[in-house]
Coordinates of C-alpha atoms in Angstrom, one line a residue:
M113 CA -0.9 15.6 6.1
M114 CA -3.4 17.3 3.4
L115 CA -4.0 14.6 0.5
Q116 CA -4.7 15.6 -2.8
P117 CA -6.7 13.0 -4.9
D118 CA -6.2 12.7 -8.4
S119 CA -9.9 12.3 -8.9
E120 CA -13.1 14.0 -7.2
D121 CA -15.2 10.9 -7.9
L122 CA -15.2 8.7 -5.4
A123 CA -16.3 5.8 -8.0
D124 CA -12.5 6.0 -9.4
Y125 CA -11.5 4.7 -5.8
L126 CA -13.8 1.5 -6.1
V127 CA -12.5 0.5 -9.9
A128 CA -11.2 -3.0 -10.5
D129 CA -8.3 -3.1 -12.7
D130 CA -5.2 -5.4 -13.4
V131 CA -3.4 -4.6 -10.3
I132 CA -6.2 -3.7 -8.0
D133 CA -8.1 -7.1 -9.1
H134 CA -11.0 -7.1 -6.7
Q135 CA -13.2 -8.8 -9.0
H136 CA -11.3 -11.9 -8.7
P137 CA -13.0 -14.8 -6.6
E138 CA -10.6 -15.4 -3.9
V139 CA -10.5 -11.4 -3.4
R140 CA -14.4 -11.2 -3.4
A141 CA -14.6 -14.2 -0.9
L142 CA -12.0 -13.3 1.5
A143 CA -13.7 -9.5 1.6
A144 CA -17.0 -10.7 2.2
G145 CA -15.8 -12.9 5.1
L146 CA -13.8 -10.0 6.9
G147 CA -16.6 -7.8 7.9
G148 CA -15.2 -4.3 7.6
P149 CA -12.3 -2.3 6.8
E150 CA -10.7 -3.0 10.3
A151 CA -10.6 -6.3 9.8
A152 CA -9.4 -6.5 5.8
F153 CA -6.4 -3.9 7.3
R154 CA -5.3 -6.4 10.3
Y155 CA -5.9 -9.5 7.8
V156 CA -3.0 -7.6 5.3
R157 CA -0.9 -6.2 7.9
D158 CA -0.7 -9.6 10.3
R159 CA -1.4 -12.4 7.7
V160 CA 0.3 -11.8 4.8
A161 CA 4.2 -11.3 5.2
H162 CA 6.3 -8.4 4.3
S163 CA 9.1 -10.1 2.1
A164 CA 11.6 -8.6 4.0
D165 CA 10.6 -9.8 7.3
A166 CA 10.0 -13.1 6.0
G167 CA 13.1 -13.1 4.2
V168 CA 11.3 -14.6 1.0
Y169 CA 10.7 -12.7 -1.8
S170 CA 7.5 -13.7 -3.9
G171 CA 8.1 -10.6 -6.6
V172 CA 3.6 -10.6 -6.6
F173 CA 2.2 -7.0 -6.6
R174 CA -1.1 -7.8 -8.2
A175 CA -3.5 -8.1 -5.7
S176 CA -5.2 -11.9 -6.2
E177 CA -1.2 -12.9 -6.2
V178 CA -0.4 -11.4 -3.2
L179 CA -3.7 -13.2 -1.5
A180 CA -2.5 -16.2 -3.1
A181 CA 1.7 -16.0 -2.1
R182 CA 0.7 -14.6 1.0
N183 CA 3.7 -12.5 0.8
A184 CA 4.8 -9.3 -0.9
I185 CA 6.6 -5.9 -0.3
C186 CA 4.8 -3.2 0.8
H187 CA 3.5 -2.4 -2.9
G188 CA 1.7 -5.3 -2.9
K189 CA 0.4 -5.3 0.4
A190 CA -1.2 -1.9 -0.1
H191 CA -2.8 -3.0 -3.8
L192 CA -4.6 -6.1 -1.6
L193 CA -5.5 -3.9 1.0
A194 CA -7.0 -1.6 -1.7
A195 CA -8.6 -4.5 -3.5
L196 CA -10.3 -5.9 -0.1
L197 CA -11.6 -2.7 0.8
R198 CA -13.1 -1.6 -2.6
A199 CA -14.8 -4.9 -2.7
Q200 CA -16.2 -3.8 0.6
G201 CA -17.4 -0.7 -0.9
V202 CA -15.0 1.4 0.6
P203 CA -13.2 4.0 -1.6
T204 CA -9.5 3.2 -1.2
G205 CA -6.6 4.8 -3.0
L206 CA -2.6 4.6 -3.0
C207 CA -0.2 6.8 -1.1
Y208 CA 3.6 6.9 -1.1
Q209 CA 6.3 7.9 0.6
R210 CA 10.0 8.6 0.0
L211 CA 12.3 6.7 2.2
E212 CA 15.9 6.2 2.9
D213 CA 16.9 2.8 2.0
G214 CA 19.9 2.4 4.5
E215 CA 22.5 2.3 1.7
G216 CA 22.4 6.2 0.8
G217 CA 19.5 5.8 -1.6
F218 CA 16.0 6.3 -1.5
V219 CA 13.0 3.6 -2.2
L220 CA 9.1 4.3 -2.7
H221 CA 7.0 3.1 0.0
A222 CA 3.3 2.4 -0.6
L223 CA 0.4 2.7 1.6
N224 CA -3.3 3.3 1.5
A225 CA -5.9 6.0 2.0
V226 CA -9.2 5.2 2.9
F227 CA -12.5 7.1 2.7
V228 CA -14.6 6.7 5.7
D229 CA -16.8 9.0 7.7
G230 CA -16.7 11.7 5.0
R231 CA -12.8 12.2 4.9
W232 CA -9.6 10.8 3.8
A233 CA -7.3 8.5 6.3
R234 CA -4.2 7.1 5.7
L235 CA -3.3 3.5 6.8
D236 CA -0.2 1.6 6.5
A237 CA -0.5 -2.5 6.3
R238 CA 3.1 -3.0 5.7
G239 CA 3.4 -5.5 8.6
N240 CA 4.6 -4.7 12.4
R241 CA 8.1 -5.7 13.6
E242 CA 10.5 -4.5 16.1
G243 CA 10.4 -0.8 15.6
V244 CA 7.4 -0.9 13.6
D245 CA 3.9 -0.3 15.0
A246 CA 1.4 0.5 12.1
Q247 CA -2.0 0.5 13.5
Y248 CA -5.7 1.0 12.1
D249 CA -6.8 4.5 13.3
L250 CA -8.8 6.6 11.5
E251 CA -8.2 9.7 14.0
Q252 CA -4.5 9.8 14.1
E253 CA -2.1 8.0 11.6
R254 CA -0.1 5.5 13.1
L255 CA 2.0 4.3 10.0
A256 CA 5.0 2.0 9.5
W257 CA 7.7 4.8 8.8
P258 CA 7.3 8.3 10.4
V259 CA 9.1 10.3 7.6
R260 CA 12.6 11.8 8.7
P261 CA 12.8 15.2 6.5
E262 CA 16.4 15.6 7.8
L263 CA 17.3 12.6 5.9
G264 CA 15.6 13.7 2.6
E265 CA 12.3 11.5 3.3
R266 CA 9.3 12.8 2.4
D267 CA 5.4 12.2 2.1
Y268 CA 3.8 12.4 -1.1
S269 CA 0.2 14.3 -0.9
A270 CA -0.8 12.4 -4.2
L271 CA -3.8 10.3 -3.4
L272 CA -4.0 8.1 -6.5
A273 CA -6.8 5.7 -7.8
T274 CA -4.2 3.5 -9.7
P275 CA -0.6 3.2 -9.4
P276 CA 1.7 5.0 -11.9
A277 CA 2.2 3.0 -14.9
P278 CA 6.1 3.4 -14.7
L279 CA 5.8 1.9 -10.8
V280 CA 3.9 -1.0 -12.1
R281 CA 6.4 -1.6 -14.9
A282 CA 9.2 -1.5 -12.3
L283 CA 7.1 -4.0 -10.0
G284 CA 7.1 -6.3 -13.1
R285 CA 11.1 -6.5 -13.0
A286 CA 11.2 -8.1 -9.7
V287 CA 12.6 -11.4 -9.3
P288 CA 11.2 -13.7 -7.3
G289 CA 13.7 -15.1 -4.6
R290 CA 15.9 -12.1 -5.1
A291 CA 16.1 -9.8 -1.9
G292 CA 16.1 -6.0 -2.1
Y293 CA 14.5 -3.1 -3.9
G294 CA 17.0 -2.0 -6.5
Y295 CA 13.8 -2.4 -9.3
L296 CA 11.7 0.4 -7.2
P297 CA 12.0 3.9 -8.1
G298 CA 13.5 6.5 -5.4
E299 CA 10.8 9.0 -6.3
L300 CA 7.3 8.9 -7.2
P301 CA 6.9 8.4 -10.9
V302 CA 4.7 10.1 -13.3
S303 CA 2.4 8.2 -14.9
G304 CA 2.9 7.4 -18.9

């Protein structure tokens, strides 16, 4: 997939903000101890539970909160991976997929892209389970969910330095303990 960065300046993909808060001391300490991008990917994929798989919905989405809760949906996991990698000096962005939700609608899935060896590669630290085998592979994408265009699913080509403001507002409506994704948009929202 040909990604379209929203900025040509790699420094924009290293910034800390309110969501990708890699200046948080616990995020920085973990990033320093992990030893590289693949270890950070494996940590988020394997040691931070996906809410749906764990049956526990924390409702958190800020990187530091996800680290503390050790549980989030894909958006929170993508924010934590971005924070850990940015703290290691690896430019990291956010990517999205529009996926069928199993109930006749669509849900927005979040993943990352990293800039390594002079190019961008998408990674999905959603978490593996039966039927899901996402891997750290910079040469060939091995994402959690390959899109099925025949169902209306799609990969967005946008590579964002920050999550869109409407998406952040939607994530803020998550209710801890309440299952489901009804608060998430089914399309990539325009910032504003």
